[in-house]
XYZ file of C-alpha atoms in Angstrom:
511
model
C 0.666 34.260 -11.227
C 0.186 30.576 -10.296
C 1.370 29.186 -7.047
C 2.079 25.623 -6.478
C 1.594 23.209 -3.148
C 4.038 20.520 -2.180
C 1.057 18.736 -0.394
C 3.732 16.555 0.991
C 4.770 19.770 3.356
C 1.932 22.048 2.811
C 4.849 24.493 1.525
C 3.242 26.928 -1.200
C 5.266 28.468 -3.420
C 4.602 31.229 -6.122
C 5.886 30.430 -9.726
C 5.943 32.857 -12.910
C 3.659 31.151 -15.128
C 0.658 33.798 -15.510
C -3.189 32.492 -16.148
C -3.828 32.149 -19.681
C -5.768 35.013 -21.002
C -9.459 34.038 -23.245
C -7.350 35.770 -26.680
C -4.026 33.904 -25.653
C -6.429 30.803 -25.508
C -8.082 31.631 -28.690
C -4.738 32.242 -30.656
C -3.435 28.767 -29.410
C -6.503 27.022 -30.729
C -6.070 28.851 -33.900
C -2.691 27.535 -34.031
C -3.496 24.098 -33.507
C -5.961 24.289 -36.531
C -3.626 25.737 -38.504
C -1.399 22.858 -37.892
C -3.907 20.091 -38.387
C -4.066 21.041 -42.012
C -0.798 20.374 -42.669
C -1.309 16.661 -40.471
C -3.988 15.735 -42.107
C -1.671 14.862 -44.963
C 0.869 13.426 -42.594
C 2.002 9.514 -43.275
C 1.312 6.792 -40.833
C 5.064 6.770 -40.434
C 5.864 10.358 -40.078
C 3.477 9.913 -36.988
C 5.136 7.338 -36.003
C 8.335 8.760 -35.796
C 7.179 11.459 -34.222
C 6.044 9.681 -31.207
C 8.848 7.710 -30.643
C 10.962 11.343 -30.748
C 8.735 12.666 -28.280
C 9.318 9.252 -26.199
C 12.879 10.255 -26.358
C 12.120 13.820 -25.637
C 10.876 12.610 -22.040
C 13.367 10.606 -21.530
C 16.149 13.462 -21.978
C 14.354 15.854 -19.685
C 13.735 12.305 -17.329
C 15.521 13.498 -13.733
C 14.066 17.573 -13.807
C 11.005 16.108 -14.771
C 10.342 13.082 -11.976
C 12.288 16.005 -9.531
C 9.846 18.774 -10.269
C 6.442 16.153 -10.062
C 7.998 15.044 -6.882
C 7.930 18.584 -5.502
C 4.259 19.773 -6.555
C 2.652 16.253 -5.864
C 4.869 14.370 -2.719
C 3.873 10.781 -4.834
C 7.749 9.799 -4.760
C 10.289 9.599 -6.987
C 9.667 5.910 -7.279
C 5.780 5.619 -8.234
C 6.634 9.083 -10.353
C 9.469 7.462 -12.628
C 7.502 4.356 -13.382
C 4.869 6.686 -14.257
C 7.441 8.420 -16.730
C 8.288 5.311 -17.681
C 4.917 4.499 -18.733
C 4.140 7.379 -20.627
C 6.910 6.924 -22.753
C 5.592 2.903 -23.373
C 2.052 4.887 -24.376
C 3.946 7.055 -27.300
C 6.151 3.930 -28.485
C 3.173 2.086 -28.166
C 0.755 4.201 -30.732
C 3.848 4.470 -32.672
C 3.085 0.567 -33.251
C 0.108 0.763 -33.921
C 0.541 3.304 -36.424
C 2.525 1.346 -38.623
C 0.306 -1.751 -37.895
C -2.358 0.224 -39.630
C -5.484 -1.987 -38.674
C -6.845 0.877 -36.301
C -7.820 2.637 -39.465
C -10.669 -0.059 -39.924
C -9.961 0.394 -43.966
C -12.811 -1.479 -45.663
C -13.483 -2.066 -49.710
C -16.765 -3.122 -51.365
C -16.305 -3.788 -54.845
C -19.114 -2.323 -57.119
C -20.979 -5.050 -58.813
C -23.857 -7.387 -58.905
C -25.680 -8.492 -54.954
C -28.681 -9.533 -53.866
C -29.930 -6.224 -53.708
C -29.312 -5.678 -57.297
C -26.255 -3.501 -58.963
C -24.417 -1.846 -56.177
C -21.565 1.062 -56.033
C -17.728 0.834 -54.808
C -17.420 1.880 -51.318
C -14.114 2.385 -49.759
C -14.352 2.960 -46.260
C -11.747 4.083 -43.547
C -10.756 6.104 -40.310
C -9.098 9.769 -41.065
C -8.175 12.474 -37.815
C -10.858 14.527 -36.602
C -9.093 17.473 -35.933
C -7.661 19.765 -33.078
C -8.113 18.310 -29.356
C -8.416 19.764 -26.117
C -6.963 17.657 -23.150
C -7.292 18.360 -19.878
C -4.391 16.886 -17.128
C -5.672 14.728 -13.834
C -4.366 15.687 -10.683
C -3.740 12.295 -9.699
C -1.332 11.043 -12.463
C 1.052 14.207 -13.596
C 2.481 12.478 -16.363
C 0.258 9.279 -17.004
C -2.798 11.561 -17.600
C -1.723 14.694 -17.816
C 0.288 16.727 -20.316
C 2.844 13.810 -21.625
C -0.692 11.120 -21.155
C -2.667 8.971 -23.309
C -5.096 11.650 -24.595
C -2.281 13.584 -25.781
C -0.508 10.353 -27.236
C -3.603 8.808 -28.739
C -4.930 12.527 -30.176
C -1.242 13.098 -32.327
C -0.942 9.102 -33.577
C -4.658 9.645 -34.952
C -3.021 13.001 -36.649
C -4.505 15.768 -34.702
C -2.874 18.631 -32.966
C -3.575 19.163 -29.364
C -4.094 21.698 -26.793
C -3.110 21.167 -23.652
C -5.354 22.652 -20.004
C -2.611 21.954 -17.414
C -3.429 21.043 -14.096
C -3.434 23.343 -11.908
C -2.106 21.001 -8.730
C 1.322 20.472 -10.914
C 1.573 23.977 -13.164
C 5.470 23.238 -13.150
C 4.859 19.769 -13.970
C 3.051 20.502 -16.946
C 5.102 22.989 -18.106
C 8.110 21.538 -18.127
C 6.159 18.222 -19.732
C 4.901 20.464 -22.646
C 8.790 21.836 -22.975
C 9.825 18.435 -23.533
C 7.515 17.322 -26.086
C 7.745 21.054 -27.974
C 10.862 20.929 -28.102
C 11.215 16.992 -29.167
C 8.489 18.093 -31.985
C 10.409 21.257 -33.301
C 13.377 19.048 -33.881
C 11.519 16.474 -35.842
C 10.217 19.151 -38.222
C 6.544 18.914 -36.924
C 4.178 22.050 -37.858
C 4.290 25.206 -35.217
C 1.187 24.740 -33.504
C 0.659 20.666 -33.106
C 1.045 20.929 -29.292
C -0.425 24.009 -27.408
C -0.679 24.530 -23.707
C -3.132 27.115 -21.492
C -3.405 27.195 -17.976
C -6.303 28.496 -15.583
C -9.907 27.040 -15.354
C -11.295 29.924 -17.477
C -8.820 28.848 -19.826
C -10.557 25.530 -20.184
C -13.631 26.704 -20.839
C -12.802 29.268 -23.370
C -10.955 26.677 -24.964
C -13.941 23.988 -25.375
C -15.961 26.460 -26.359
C -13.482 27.424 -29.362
C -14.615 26.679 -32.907
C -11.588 25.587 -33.813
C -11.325 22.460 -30.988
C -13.178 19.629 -32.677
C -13.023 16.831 -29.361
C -12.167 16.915 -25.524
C -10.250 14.861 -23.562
C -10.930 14.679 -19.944
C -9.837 13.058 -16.466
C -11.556 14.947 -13.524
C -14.565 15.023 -11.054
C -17.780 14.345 -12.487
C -18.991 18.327 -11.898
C -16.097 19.491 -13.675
C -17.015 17.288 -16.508
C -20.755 18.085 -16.285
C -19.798 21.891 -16.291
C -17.542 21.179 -19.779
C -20.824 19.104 -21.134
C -22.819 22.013 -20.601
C -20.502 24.155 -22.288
C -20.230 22.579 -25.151
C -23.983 22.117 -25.150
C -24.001 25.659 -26.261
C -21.601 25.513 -28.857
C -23.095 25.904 -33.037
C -21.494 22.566 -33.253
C -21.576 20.604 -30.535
C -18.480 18.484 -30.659
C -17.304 14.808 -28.512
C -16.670 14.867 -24.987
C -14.572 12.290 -23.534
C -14.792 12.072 -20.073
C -13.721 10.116 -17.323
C -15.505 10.951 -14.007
C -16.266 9.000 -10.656
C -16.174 5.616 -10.355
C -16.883 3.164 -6.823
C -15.356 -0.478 -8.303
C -17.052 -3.029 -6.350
C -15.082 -5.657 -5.160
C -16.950 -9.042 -3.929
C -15.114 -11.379 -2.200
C -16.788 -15.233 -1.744
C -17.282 -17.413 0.596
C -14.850 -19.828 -0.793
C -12.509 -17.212 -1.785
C -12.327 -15.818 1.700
C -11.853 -19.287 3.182
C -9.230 -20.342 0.793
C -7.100 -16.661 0.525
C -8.226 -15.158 3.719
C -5.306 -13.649 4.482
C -3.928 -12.800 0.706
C -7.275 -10.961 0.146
C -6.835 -8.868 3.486
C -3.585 -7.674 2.409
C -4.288 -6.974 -0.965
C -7.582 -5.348 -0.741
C -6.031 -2.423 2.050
C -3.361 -2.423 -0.502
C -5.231 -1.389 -3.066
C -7.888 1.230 -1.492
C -4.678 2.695 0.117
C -2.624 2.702 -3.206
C -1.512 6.251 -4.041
C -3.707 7.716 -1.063
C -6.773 6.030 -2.500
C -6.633 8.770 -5.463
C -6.812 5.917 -8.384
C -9.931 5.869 -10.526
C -10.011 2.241 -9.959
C -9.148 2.222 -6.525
C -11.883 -0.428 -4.986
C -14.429 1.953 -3.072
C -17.097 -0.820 -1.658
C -16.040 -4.779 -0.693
C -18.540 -7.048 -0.179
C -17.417 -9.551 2.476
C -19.263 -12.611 3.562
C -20.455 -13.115 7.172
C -18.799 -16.009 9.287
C -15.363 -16.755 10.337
C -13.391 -16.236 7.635
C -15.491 -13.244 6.722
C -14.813 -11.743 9.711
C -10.889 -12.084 9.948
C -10.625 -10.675 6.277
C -12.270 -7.745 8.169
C -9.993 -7.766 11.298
C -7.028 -7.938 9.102
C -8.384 -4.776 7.058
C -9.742 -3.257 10.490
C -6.176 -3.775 11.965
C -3.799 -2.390 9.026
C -6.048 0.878 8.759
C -5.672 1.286 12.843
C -1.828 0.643 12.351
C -1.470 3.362 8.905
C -0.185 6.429 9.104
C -1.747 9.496 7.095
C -1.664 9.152 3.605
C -0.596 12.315 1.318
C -3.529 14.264 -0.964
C -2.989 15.718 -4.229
C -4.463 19.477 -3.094
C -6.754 20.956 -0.723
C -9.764 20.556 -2.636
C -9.646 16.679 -2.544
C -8.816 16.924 1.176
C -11.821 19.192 1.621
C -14.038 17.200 -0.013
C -13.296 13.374 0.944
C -14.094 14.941 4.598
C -17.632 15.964 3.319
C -18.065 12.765 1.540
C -17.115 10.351 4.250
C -19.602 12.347 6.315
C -22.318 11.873 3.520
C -21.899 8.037 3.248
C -22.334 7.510 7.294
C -25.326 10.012 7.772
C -27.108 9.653 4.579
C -25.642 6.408 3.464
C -26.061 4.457 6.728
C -22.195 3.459 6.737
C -20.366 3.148 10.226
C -16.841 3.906 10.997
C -15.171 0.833 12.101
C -11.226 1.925 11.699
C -9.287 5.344 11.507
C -5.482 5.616 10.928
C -2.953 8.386 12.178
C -3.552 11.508 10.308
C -0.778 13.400 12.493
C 2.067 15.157 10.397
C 2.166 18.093 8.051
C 1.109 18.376 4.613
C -1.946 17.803 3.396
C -2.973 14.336 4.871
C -5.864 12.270 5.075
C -6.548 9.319 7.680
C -7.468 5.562 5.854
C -10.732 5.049 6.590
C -12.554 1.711 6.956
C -16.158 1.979 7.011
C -19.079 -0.767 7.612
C -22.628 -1.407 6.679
C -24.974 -4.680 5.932
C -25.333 -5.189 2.097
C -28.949 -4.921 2.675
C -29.252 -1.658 3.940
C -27.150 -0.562 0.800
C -28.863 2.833 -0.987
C -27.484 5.293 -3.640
C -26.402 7.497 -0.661
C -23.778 4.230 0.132
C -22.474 4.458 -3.238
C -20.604 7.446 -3.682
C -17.171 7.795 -4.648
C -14.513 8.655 -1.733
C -11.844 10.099 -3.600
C -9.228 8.824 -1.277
C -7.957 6.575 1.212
C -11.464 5.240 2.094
C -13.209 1.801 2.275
C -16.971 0.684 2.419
C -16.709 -3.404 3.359
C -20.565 -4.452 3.139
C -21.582 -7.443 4.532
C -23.771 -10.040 3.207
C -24.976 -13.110 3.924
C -26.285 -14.301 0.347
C -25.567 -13.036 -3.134
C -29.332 -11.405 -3.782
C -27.720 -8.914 -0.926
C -25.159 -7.914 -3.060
C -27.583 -7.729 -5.903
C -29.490 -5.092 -4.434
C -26.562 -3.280 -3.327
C -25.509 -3.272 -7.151
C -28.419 -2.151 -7.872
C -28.236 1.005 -6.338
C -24.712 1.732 -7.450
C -23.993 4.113 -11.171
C -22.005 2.070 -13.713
C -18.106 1.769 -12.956
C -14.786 1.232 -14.725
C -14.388 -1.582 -13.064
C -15.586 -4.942 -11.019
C -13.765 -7.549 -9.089
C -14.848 -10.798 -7.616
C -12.536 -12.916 -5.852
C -13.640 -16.413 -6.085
C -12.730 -19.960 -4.846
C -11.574 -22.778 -6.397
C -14.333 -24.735 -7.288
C -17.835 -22.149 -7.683
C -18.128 -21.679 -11.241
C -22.088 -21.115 -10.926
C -21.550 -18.734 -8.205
C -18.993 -16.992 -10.461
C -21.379 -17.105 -13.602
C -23.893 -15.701 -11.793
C -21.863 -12.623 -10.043
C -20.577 -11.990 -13.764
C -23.718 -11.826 -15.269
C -24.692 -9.429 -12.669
C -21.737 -7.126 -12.669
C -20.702 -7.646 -16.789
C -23.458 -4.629 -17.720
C -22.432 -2.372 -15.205
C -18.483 -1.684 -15.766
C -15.966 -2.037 -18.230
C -13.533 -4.422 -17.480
C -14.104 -7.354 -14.782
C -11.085 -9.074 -13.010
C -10.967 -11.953 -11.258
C -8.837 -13.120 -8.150
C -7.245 -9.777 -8.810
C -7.368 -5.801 -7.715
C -8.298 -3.294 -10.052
C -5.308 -0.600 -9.593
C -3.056 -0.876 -11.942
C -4.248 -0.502 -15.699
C -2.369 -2.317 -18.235
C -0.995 -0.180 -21.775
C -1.829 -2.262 -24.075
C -3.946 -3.719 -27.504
C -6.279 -5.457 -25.444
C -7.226 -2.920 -22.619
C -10.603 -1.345 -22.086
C -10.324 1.554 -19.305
C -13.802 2.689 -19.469
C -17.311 2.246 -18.372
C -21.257 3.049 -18.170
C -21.778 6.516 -16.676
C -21.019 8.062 -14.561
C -17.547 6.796 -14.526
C -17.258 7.754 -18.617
C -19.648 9.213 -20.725
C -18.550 7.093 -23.463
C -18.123 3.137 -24.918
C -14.888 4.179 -25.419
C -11.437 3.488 -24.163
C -9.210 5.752 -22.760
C -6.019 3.594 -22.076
C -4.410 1.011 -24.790
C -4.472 1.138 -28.261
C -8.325 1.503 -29.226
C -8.349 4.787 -27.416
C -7.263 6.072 -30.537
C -10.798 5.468 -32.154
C -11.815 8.879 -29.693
C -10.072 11.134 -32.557
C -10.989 9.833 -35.269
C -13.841 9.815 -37.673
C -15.454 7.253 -40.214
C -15.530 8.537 -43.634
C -16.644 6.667 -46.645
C -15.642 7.174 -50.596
C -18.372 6.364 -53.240
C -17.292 5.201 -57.179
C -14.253 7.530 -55.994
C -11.499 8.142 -58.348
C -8.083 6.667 -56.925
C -6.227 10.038 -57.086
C -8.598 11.477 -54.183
C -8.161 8.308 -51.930
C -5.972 7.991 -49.268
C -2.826 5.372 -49.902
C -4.646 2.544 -47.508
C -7.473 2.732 -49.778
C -6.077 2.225 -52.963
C -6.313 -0.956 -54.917
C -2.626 -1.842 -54.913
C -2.043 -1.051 -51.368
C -1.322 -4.162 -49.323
C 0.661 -2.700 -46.204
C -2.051 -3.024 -43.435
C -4.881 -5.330 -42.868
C -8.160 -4.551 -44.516
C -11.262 -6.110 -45.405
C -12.179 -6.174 -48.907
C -15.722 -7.335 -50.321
C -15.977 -8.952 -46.840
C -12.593 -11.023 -46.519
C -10.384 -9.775 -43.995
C -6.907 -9.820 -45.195
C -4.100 -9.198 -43.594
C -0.697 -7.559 -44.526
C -0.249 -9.369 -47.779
C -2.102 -9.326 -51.300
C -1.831 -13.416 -51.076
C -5.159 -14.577 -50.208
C -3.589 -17.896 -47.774
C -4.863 -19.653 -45.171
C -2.625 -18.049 -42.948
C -3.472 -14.356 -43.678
C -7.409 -14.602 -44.302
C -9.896 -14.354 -41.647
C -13.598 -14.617 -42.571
């Protein structure tokens, strides 16, 4: 049986939920595969609904759930029902986009006459890709885990899912996976369209399976090298969706830290501290200017880390590691220790950290991720500094530069730099906190995904689904959004975008 850790107290308990054995794992896959075949057919509004009843299916089971995350995680009741909260936003939010219908990309050439002589009808759209194994974070047991966005995004594109729980929150998860069973039973959805298997021999008999046609996964970058490999053996090989390790680079300028000096102290140990400094886009290296100002941004950071008590881990592992790492990044990586909180208390704890080093002296043995309450400030003393430090740092999800009021080469130029490294860039901002929403990009160039795609907002749907176009078809075999007389969702026909409407208008055509 599993056990499960309040890391808050250290307390381990023992639960009843038993390891998930390879022909359990097996049937469940079958079972989502089954189920697909009766989604495939599935309206853009039956999905919808469904979504929004699993929304409310969270939302019923709202005070055991936050209660029980609270107990295996020690993240608060506070940062836990916001999390909830946001979950539910992700289903409602697909639900939207569902009935919007422009995700589908739904595309119609006309056959006739072009330059190229006599051409066919194409009809060209987005359909599901079939049954998806998702694998739960430790670090966000709703957000990213069973109730998460892979599991939102993979049912709105019409696919069933299987679900590897977490083994830091196995109660969590279950309960979760109750709540959205039971919420999908009542709507009339097919046996099978949610599945759940715990145990990491679970997980990789599962993405092995024939029958699992894409993975979904949030977890260190060996885990998700070990999956790679796993699939890399399969007769099909099938997508991988991974996000991994990621060090966000903050750079702070000269102006910025002489107009905000303060404001940028504050924030910045705000955010590496956020949620024990277990946030994929928790900054992991600030570059700081030299001089005054410079220097009290770093006094301010060097004080609040002296002054912080120890911050709470997710499980013993992470705790384990971020000590090995921490050592890496000072002997290999050159990095001094400059500040060390309070790490007195039970549970499983972890000290902040604040660690120093010039920007030149910056290598790849600088630049690994510190999965945890844990700060590299380099110094520099001109912007080809941080360029070399760059340089020697893998792509990330995210970059930030904090700039002054009047430096718009400066900024230009640090943009340029940092655009072809991450995935989204902010500005005068932190990087914690990752908006739901149509615009959103939460990815990046390896190793923090292994993908151009997104994993948060409303193009991570594209993950689970597949092109597929229709030559001189006859109408009967297309889907409804292909049709001739359909008009409910934008598509581009014979190269006009139009929107919602079979009126060709100024206000509905976009060319």
């Amino acid at each position: 049986m599993l056990t499960t850790t309040n890391p808050a107290s250290g307390v381990t308990n023992d639960t009843d939920i038993a390891l998930t054995t390879a022909a359990e794992t097996a049937e469940r896959a079958a079972s989502a595969a089954a189920a697909f075949e009766q989604l495939r057919g599935s309206s853009r509004e039956w999905r919808a609904g469904l979504l929004e009843a699993l929304a409310d299916g969270l939302e019923a089971k709202r005070a055991e759930l936050v209660a029980t995350a609270n107990d295996e995680t020690g993240l608060g009741e506070g940062r836990l029902t916001g999390e909830l909260s946001r979950s539910q936003f992700q289903f409602r939010l697909f639900a939207e986009a569902l009935r919007e219908g422009s995700y589908l990309e739904a595309t119609i050439d006309h056959a006739g006459e072009t330059p190229l002589g006599l051409a066919p009808e194409l009809r060209r759209m987005l359909l599901p890709i079939g049954p998806v194994a998702v694998f739960g974070s430790s670090n966000f047991p709703f957000a990213f885990s069973v109730v998460g966005g892979d599991t939102a995004s993979a049912l709105a594109a019409g696919n069933s899912v299987v679900i590897k729980a977490h083994s830091s929150h196995p109660l969590t998860s279950r309960l979760s996976f109750s709540a959205l069973a039971d919420a999908a039973a009542a709507y009339g959805a097919p046996a099978g369209i949610l599945g759940i298997v715990y145990g990491t021999e679970s997980g990789r008999v599962l993405v092995a399976d024939p029958h699992i046609a894409a993975v979904g996964f949030t977890g260190s970058l060996g885990a998700g090298e070990a999956l790679l490999g796993i699939i890399s053996t399969r007769s099909n090989p099938i997508p991988f969706y991974g996000e991994l390790s990621s060090l966000n680079p903050l750079i702070v300028t000269a102006a910025a830290a002489s107009e905000r000096t303060a404001p940028i102290g504050e924030g910045l140990f705000g955010s590496f501290t956020l949620g024990a400094g277990q946030f994929c886009t928790k900054p992991g290296v600030a570059f700081v200017p030299r001089g005054a100002s410079g220097d009290a941004i770093l006094g301010d950071l060097r004080a609040r880390t002296e002054a912080a008590g120890g911050m709470v881990l997710l499980n013993s592992r992470i705790s384990a590691s971020l000590g090995d790492i921490v050592g890496r990044i000072t002997t290999e990586g050159g990095a001094s220790v400059l500040a060390v909180g309070s790490q007195a208390g039970p549970g499983i704890l972890a000290a902040p950290t604040l660690l120093e080093i010039d920007a030149a002296d910056f290598t790849e043995a600088t630049a690994e991720e510190a999965f945890g309450p844990v700060l590299v400030v380099a110094r520099y003393e001109s912007l080809q500094e941080i360029f070399h430090a760059v340089d020697a740092m893998p792509g990330s999800l995210t970059a930030t530069i904090h700039h002054g009021d009047n430096e718009p080469d400066v900024v230009q130029e640090l943009a340029e730099k940092l655009a072809p490294t991450v995935g989204r860039l902010v500005f005068n901002g932190f990087p914690t906190g990752v908006r739901v929403s149509w615009a959103q990009h939460h990815g990046g160039n390896w190793p923090s995904t292994n993908s151009q795609h997104t994993s948060v907002g409303v193009s991570a749907l594209r993950r689970f689904l597949r092109p597929i176009a229709f030559q001189d078809a006859p109408e009967a075999v297309l889907p409804e959004e292909l049709r001739e007389s359909f008009s409910e969702i934008p598509r581009r026909i014979d190269g006009v975008l139009l929107l919602a409407s079979r009126t060709l208008t100024s206000e509905n055509v976009i060319v």
